[in-house]
Amino acid sequence: MSYPEAMPEPEIVQRLVQGDERLFTCVVERYHRVMLGVAGHFTANRALAEEIVQETWMAVITGLPRFEGRSSLKGWIFAILANRSRTRASREARTLPTSAMGDRDNPEARLDAVDAARFDGRGMWAQPPRPWEADTPEAVVGNAELLDLVQRAIEELPPRQRAVLVLRDVEHLDSEEACKLLDLSEGNQRVLLHRARSAVRTALESHLGRS
Amino acid sequence: MLTCRELTELVTDYVEGRMSLWDRVRFSLHVGMCPHCRAYVRQMQFTRDVLGRTPPLSLPEDVKAELLERFKDWMRDPTRATPDGEPRES
């Protein structure tokens, strides 16, 4: 059983409150990895990110009877997660030397969307993009090898790029919602999104570009 | 005149509608004349559409099992909220 996207949220919430275990597992499967990605935006410590997500699930389970549906279930879960991540990550920042935090992926850092070697001295294409051997996005995700390629490309992104890409492009949050959850300015969010999308495009090109 | 290389760095600003009118004009003029950049913009949009259709990654069974145990524990907890009562504050 996969997540019942078509089921009205009040019904999902009611079933969870009544203890529907199968549905709970579906909800976990649906959101757990996304939540890890969001937590990874706030902390480089993987174990801490896992802990934050676990705690968030507990808060979700115990808070469900009070969930009133003023926001979507997804928005509510993400808000709990972001709050917890902020609290835990700032506590961690106080106990760690600043060097341990690192400048993991500064959005201002200069990174090319396309390898500079593909342009000539005037900045025009020397090796232009080749047409792709795929008719539709559905055909790409329907192909196990290509889907794996895309999912690996997402996993390999720097954590802050991954968090933005997943919220914006995979979960379809708008830029305002993503900025609020991740404490980003609109501009920085856009730079991270640009880097992330460009990296996934490059990964797709390696398989779809006709040689 | 915008170069192709500059255009590849502006695609997201364009798609997100975060460009000044003048930059939009320069962008559109370039794309109108350059088939390579047209292909590039299409690939970026295609990439976004692929991302929008990727299913959630699978989870290790032990992660699922542990969370399910916690869910069951909470359901068995006698101090848990009843549907019309206030949940216990921890």
Coordinates of C-alpha atoms in Angstrom, one line a residue:
Chain A
M1 CA 0.0 0.0 0.0
S2 CA 1.4 3.4 -0.9
Y3 CA 0.4 6.8 0.4
P4 CA -3.3 7.5 -0.4
E5 CA -2.8 10.8 -2.2
A6 CA -6.5 10.9 -3.1
M7 CA -7.8 10.4 0.5
P8 CA -9.0 13.6 2.1
E9 CA -6.7 14.8 4.8
P10 CA -9.3 14.9 7.6
E11 CA -9.9 11.2 7.0
I12 CA -6.2 10.4 7.0
V13 CA -5.8 12.3 10.3
Q14 CA -8.8 10.6 11.8
R15 CA -7.6 7.1 10.8
L16 CA -4.2 7.8 12.3
V17 CA -5.7 9.0 15.6
Q18 CA -7.7 5.8 15.7
G19 CA -4.4 3.8 15.3
D20 CA -4.4 2.7 11.6
E21 CA -1.0 1.1 11.6
R22 CA -0.8 0.5 7.8
L23 CA -1.6 4.1 7.1
F24 CA 0.9 5.3 9.6
T25 CA 3.6 3.2 7.8
C26 CA 2.5 4.8 4.5
V27 CA 2.8 8.2 5.9
V28 CA 6.3 7.4 7.2
E29 CA 7.3 6.0 3.8
R30 CA 6.0 9.1 2.1
Y31 CA 7.8 11.7 4.2
H32 CA 10.7 10.2 6.1
R33 CA 13.4 10.7 3.4
V34 CA 12.2 14.2 2.6
M35 CA 12.3 15.0 6.3
L36 CA 15.9 13.7 6.5
G37 CA 16.7 16.0 3.6
V38 CA 15.2 19.0 5.4
A39 CA 17.0 18.2 8.7
G40 CA 20.2 18.0 6.7
H41 CA 19.8 21.6 5.8
F42 CA 20.3 22.5 9.4
T43 CA 22.9 20.1 10.6
A44 CA 25.8 18.3 8.9
N45 CA 25.6 15.7 11.6
R46 CA 23.8 12.8 10.0
A47 CA 23.1 11.0 13.3
L48 CA 21.6 14.2 14.7
A49 CA 19.4 14.6 11.6
E50 CA 18.1 11.1 12.1
E51 CA 17.3 11.9 15.7
I52 CA 15.5 15.1 14.8
V53 CA 13.3 13.2 12.3
Q54 CA 12.6 10.5 14.9
E55 CA 11.6 13.2 17.4
T56 CA 9.5 14.9 14.8
W57 CA 7.5 11.6 14.2
M58 CA 6.9 11.4 18.0
A59 CA 5.6 14.9 18.0
V60 CA 3.4 14.2 15.0
I61 CA 2.0 11.0 16.6
T62 CA 1.2 12.7 20.0
G63 CA 0.1 16.0 18.4
L64 CA -2.3 14.4 15.8
P65 CA -5.4 14.7 18.0
R66 CA -4.8 18.4 18.2
F67 CA -4.2 18.8 14.4
E68 CA -7.0 21.0 13.2
G69 CA -6.3 21.2 9.5
R70 CA -5.5 24.9 9.4
S71 CA -2.5 23.9 7.3
S72 CA -2.0 20.8 5.2
L73 CA -0.8 17.7 7.0
K74 CA 2.5 17.9 5.1
G75 CA 2.9 21.6 6.0
W76 CA 2.2 20.8 9.6
I77 CA 4.8 18.0 9.7
F78 CA 7.4 20.1 7.9
A79 CA 6.8 23.0 10.3
I80 CA 7.3 20.8 13.4
L81 CA 10.5 19.4 11.7
A82 CA 11.9 22.8 10.9
N83 CA 11.3 24.1 14.4
R84 CA 12.9 21.1 16.0
S85 CA 15.9 21.3 13.5
R86 CA 16.5 24.9 14.4
T87 CA 16.5 24.2 18.1
R88 CA 18.6 21.1 18.0
A89 CA 21.1 22.5 15.4
S90 CA 21.6 25.7 17.3
R91 CA 22.3 23.8 20.5
E92 CA 24.8 21.7 18.5
A93 CA 26.4 24.8 17.1
R94 CA 27.0 26.1 20.6
T95 CA 28.8 22.8 21.6
L96 CA 30.9 22.4 18.5
P97 CA 33.9 24.4 17.4
T98 CA 32.8 26.7 14.5
S99 CA 35.2 24.9 12.2
A100 CA 33.2 21.7 12.5
M101 CA 30.2 23.5 11.1
G102 CA 32.2 24.4 8.0
D103 CA 31.0 26.4 5.0
R104 CA 29.3 23.4 3.5
D105 CA 27.7 24.9 0.5
N106 CA 27.7 28.6 0.5
P107 CA 25.1 29.6 -2.1
E108 CA 27.3 32.5 -3.3
A109 CA 30.2 30.1 -4.1
R110 CA 30.9 30.2 -7.8
L111 CA 29.9 27.0 -9.5
D112 CA 29.1 26.6 -13.2
A113 CA 25.7 25.3 -14.3
V114 CA 27.5 23.9 -17.3
D115 CA 31.2 22.9 -17.5
A116 CA 33.0 26.1 -18.7
A117 CA 35.0 23.9 -21.3
R118 CA 31.8 23.6 -23.3
F119 CA 31.8 27.3 -24.3
D120 CA 34.2 29.1 -26.6
G121 CA 36.2 32.2 -25.7
R122 CA 33.2 34.4 -26.4
G123 CA 30.9 32.4 -24.1
M124 CA 29.0 30.7 -27.0
W125 CA 28.3 27.0 -27.1
A126 CA 31.3 25.0 -28.4
Q127 CA 29.7 21.7 -27.4
P128 CA 26.0 22.5 -27.4
P129 CA 23.4 20.4 -25.6
R130 CA 22.5 17.3 -27.6
P131 CA 18.8 16.3 -28.0
W132 CA 17.6 13.9 -25.4
E133 CA 16.4 10.4 -26.0
A134 CA 13.3 10.7 -23.9
D135 CA 9.9 11.9 -24.9
T136 CA 8.3 12.6 -21.6
P137 CA 9.3 13.0 -17.9
E138 CA 7.0 10.0 -17.2
A139 CA 9.1 7.9 -19.5
V140 CA 12.2 8.8 -17.5
V141 CA 10.7 8.0 -14.0
G142 CA 9.2 4.8 -15.5
N143 CA 12.6 3.6 -16.4
A144 CA 14.3 1.9 -13.4
E145 CA 17.8 2.8 -14.4
L146 CA 17.0 6.4 -15.1
L147 CA 15.0 6.8 -12.0
D148 CA 17.9 5.5 -10.0
L149 CA 20.2 7.9 -11.8
V150 CA 18.0 10.9 -10.8
Q151 CA 17.6 9.7 -7.2
R152 CA 21.3 9.3 -6.9
A153 CA 21.9 12.7 -8.3
I154 CA 19.6 14.1 -5.7
E155 CA 21.3 12.2 -2.9
E156 CA 24.7 13.4 -4.0
L157 CA 23.8 17.1 -3.9
P158 CA 25.3 19.3 -1.1
P159 CA 22.7 19.2 1.7
R160 CA 21.4 22.7 1.4
Q161 CA 20.9 22.3 -2.4
R162 CA 19.2 19.0 -1.8
A163 CA 16.8 20.4 0.8
V164 CA 15.7 23.3 -1.5
L165 CA 15.4 21.0 -4.6
V166 CA 13.3 18.4 -2.7
L167 CA 10.9 20.9 -1.2
R168 CA 10.5 22.9 -4.4
D169 CA 10.7 20.4 -7.2
V170 CA 9.8 17.1 -5.6
E171 CA 7.3 18.3 -3.0
H172 CA 6.0 21.3 -5.0
L173 CA 6.2 23.8 -2.2
D174 CA 6.3 27.4 -3.5
S175 CA 9.4 29.5 -3.0
E176 CA 7.9 31.4 0.0
E177 CA 7.1 28.2 1.8
A178 CA 10.5 26.8 1.2
C179 CA 12.3 30.0 2.3
K180 CA 10.3 30.1 5.5
L181 CA 11.0 26.5 6.4
L182 CA 14.7 26.7 5.6
D183 CA 15.4 30.2 6.9
L184 CA 16.6 31.3 3.5
S185 CA 16.3 34.6 1.6
E186 CA 14.5 34.3 -1.7
G187 CA 17.7 35.0 -3.5
N188 CA 19.8 32.4 -1.8
Q189 CA 17.0 29.9 -2.2
R190 CA 16.9 30.5 -5.9
V191 CA 20.7 30.2 -6.2
L192 CA 20.6 26.8 -4.4
L193 CA 17.7 25.7 -6.6
H194 CA 19.6 26.7 -9.7
R195 CA 22.7 24.8 -8.7
A196 CA 20.7 21.7 -7.8
R197 CA 18.6 21.7 -10.9
S198 CA 21.7 22.2 -13.1
A199 CA 23.4 19.3 -11.4
V200 CA 20.5 17.0 -12.0
R201 CA 20.3 18.2 -15.6
T202 CA 23.9 17.3 -16.1
A203 CA 23.3 13.8 -14.6
L204 CA 20.3 13.3 -17.0
E205 CA 22.4 14.5 -19.9
S206 CA 25.0 11.9 -19.3
H207 CA 22.4 9.3 -20.1
L208 CA 19.9 11.0 -22.4
G209 CA 22.2 13.0 -24.6
R210 CA 22.7 11.2 -28.0
S211 CA 26.3 10.7 -28.8
Chain B
M1 CA 24.3 40.7 -26.0
L2 CA 23.9 37.9 -23.5
T3 CA 26.3 35.0 -24.0
C4 CA 25.2 31.4 -24.0
R5 CA 27.2 30.8 -20.9
E6 CA 25.5 33.7 -19.1
L7 CA 22.1 32.4 -20.2
T8 CA 22.8 29.0 -18.6
E9 CA 23.2 30.8 -15.3
L10 CA 20.0 32.9 -15.7
V11 CA 17.6 30.1 -16.6
T12 CA 16.3 29.7 -13.0
D13 CA 15.8 33.4 -12.5
Y14 CA 13.8 33.4 -15.8
V15 CA 11.7 30.4 -14.9
E16 CA 11.0 31.7 -11.4
G17 CA 10.0 35.0 -12.8
R18 CA 12.7 36.9 -10.9
M19 CA 14.2 39.0 -13.7
S20 CA 14.0 42.7 -14.5
L21 CA 12.1 43.6 -17.6
W22 CA 15.3 44.4 -19.4
D23 CA 17.0 41.1 -18.5
R24 CA 13.8 39.3 -19.6
V25 CA 14.0 41.0 -23.0
R26 CA 17.7 40.1 -23.4
F27 CA 17.0 36.5 -22.3
S28 CA 14.0 36.1 -24.7
L29 CA 15.9 37.7 -27.6
H30 CA 18.8 35.3 -27.1
V31 CA 16.6 32.2 -26.8
G32 CA 14.7 33.3 -29.9
M33 CA 17.9 33.3 -31.9
C34 CA 19.8 30.5 -30.4
P35 CA 18.6 26.9 -30.9
H36 CA 21.2 25.5 -28.5
C37 CA 20.0 27.7 -25.7
R38 CA 16.4 26.8 -26.6
A39 CA 17.3 23.2 -26.2
Y40 CA 19.0 24.0 -22.9
V41 CA 16.0 25.8 -21.4
R42 CA 13.8 22.9 -22.5
Q43 CA 16.1 20.5 -20.8
M44 CA 16.1 22.4 -17.5
Q45 CA 12.3 22.5 -17.6
F46 CA 12.2 18.8 -18.4
T47 CA 14.5 18.1 -15.5
R48 CA 12.2 20.0 -13.1
D49 CA 9.2 18.0 -14.5
V50 CA 11.1 14.7 -14.0
L51 CA 11.9 15.7 -10.4
G52 CA 8.2 16.5 -9.8
R53 CA 7.4 12.9 -10.7
T54 CA 10.0 11.0 -8.7
P55 CA 8.4 8.7 -6.1
P56 CA 9.7 8.7 -2.5
L57 CA 12.9 6.7 -1.9
S58 CA 12.4 3.4 -0.1
L59 CA 13.1 3.2 3.6
P60 CA 15.1 0.6 5.4
E61 CA 12.7 -1.9 7.1
D62 CA 14.2 -1.4 10.5
V63 CA 13.5 2.3 10.4
K64 CA 9.8 1.6 9.5
A65 CA 9.5 -1.1 12.1
E66 CA 10.9 1.1 14.9
L67 CA 8.6 4.0 14.1
L68 CA 5.6 1.6 13.9
E69 CA 6.5 0.3 17.4
R70 CA 6.5 3.8 18.7
F71 CA 3.2 4.4 17.1
K72 CA 1.7 1.3 18.7
D73 CA 3.2 2.2 22.1
W74 CA 1.5 5.5 21.9
M75 CA -1.8 4.0 20.9
R76 CA -1.6 1.6 23.9
D77 CA -0.7 4.4 26.3
P78 CA -3.7 4.7 28.7
T79 CA -3.0 8.4 29.3
R80 CA -3.3 9.2 25.6
A81 CA -6.0 11.6 24.5
T82 CA -9.4 10.3 23.9
P83 CA -11.0 11.7 20.7
D84 CA -12.9 14.4 22.6
G85 CA -10.4 15.0 25.4
E86 CA -7.3 17.0 25.6
P87 CA -4.1 15.2 25.0
R88 CA -1.7 14.8 27.9
E89 CA 1.0 17.4 27.9
S90 CA 4.4 15.9 28.5

